[in-house]
């Protein structure tokens, strides 16, 4: 009970990012050719838990770089298929799973195939997993494999692959991501001394993560990491939506953590300033500076679509240190396991 696994997986993740980028480089031409051959009318990303939030970010990036896309929990393809997939024969399903063995994701792929789905691509840390075997194209993040329960290094490595794929197929230079491993190492070194003492002072209620665009999925994942590792109830909201009801919960002791985007920076900072004026303590991650109690500076000079993964390490470290401050074991969160196994036959 010391969290060594989780901490090591967080601080070594830039090495796994580099490995994922090398893996993508080997599959770039195959991905381009497969995309040109498919020319799908619909792209749907699916996942469960963390990988559902990853899917939300991946779909947002896809819309910004390639074209129409949406994200669904894998279970929605089982129970609400016609709402999730409107034209199966012209749909590309991109299934994301750390283990490649999550029952709902495998069953969703089965259902997609049964309904005449066009193609399945997968992003996973295990290229020999059942999910990978069921896919037409596999993007592997092998170095992202983990021993701890909560996804940290794996999530970021699979996200890097999704970022590279969207940029590649959208006509951007995905090699802009090659700068991220070195930048990530420096970010981890700079941010841990900041977030560690903050984590020990967080209250156990009214902790809000805010993000817009592709950062909303990152805010949701940060919320999940804080909840899983430290048993701290947390919620995630879109930045400007926070004004429409949730800010009624703001009072002294409330913490608001903002993942400020370059696209909507001025508007998002205004929300944080307003919440601070109402008594909240504000923590911000952004390229530019603003009025916050604590701030993590993200590297400048990068395309907007490269940024999502950089928000992760400081927030993962915050969840880790919050867990340790409460005397918990971040390697083994209560009631959780690395993979949720169910009776696959029960889904038909």
Coordinates of N, CA and C in Angstrom, one line a residue, residues 8 123 126 128 144 180 192 219 251 257 273 311 326:
X8 N 5.0 5.4 -10.6 CA 6.0 5.1 -11.7 C 5.3 5.2 -13.1
X123 N -7.8 0.8 -30.8 CA -6.6 1.3 -30.2 C -6.5 0.6 -28.8
X126 N -2.8 -3.9 -26.0 CA -2.5 -5.4 -26.1 C -2.9 -5.8 -27.5
X128 N -2.4 -8.4 -29.1 CA -2.8 -9.8 -29.3 C -4.1 -10.2 -28.5
X144 N 2.4 1.3 -23.1 CA 1.4 1.9 -22.1 C 0.8 0.9 -21.2
X180 N 6.3 16.0 -28.0 CA 5.6 15.9 -26.7 C 6.3 15.0 -25.6
X192 N 4.9 18.4 -10.5 CA 4.7 17.6 -9.3 C 5.0 18.4 -8.0
X219 N -11.2 16.7 -18.9 CA -11.7 17.1 -17.6 C -12.5 15.9 -16.9
X251 N -18.9 27.8 -2.8 CA -18.8 28.4 -1.5 C -17.3 28.3 -1.1
X257 N -11.1 23.3 -10.9 CA -9.9 23.1 -11.7 C -10.2 23.2 -13.2
X273 N -12.4 33.3 -13.1 CA -12.3 34.5 -12.2 C -13.6 34.7 -11.5
X311 N -2.4 17.9 -20.6 CA -3.2 18.2 -19.3 C -3.1 17.1 -18.3
X326 N -4.6 10.9 2.0 CA -5.7 10.4 2.7 C -5.4 9.0 3.2

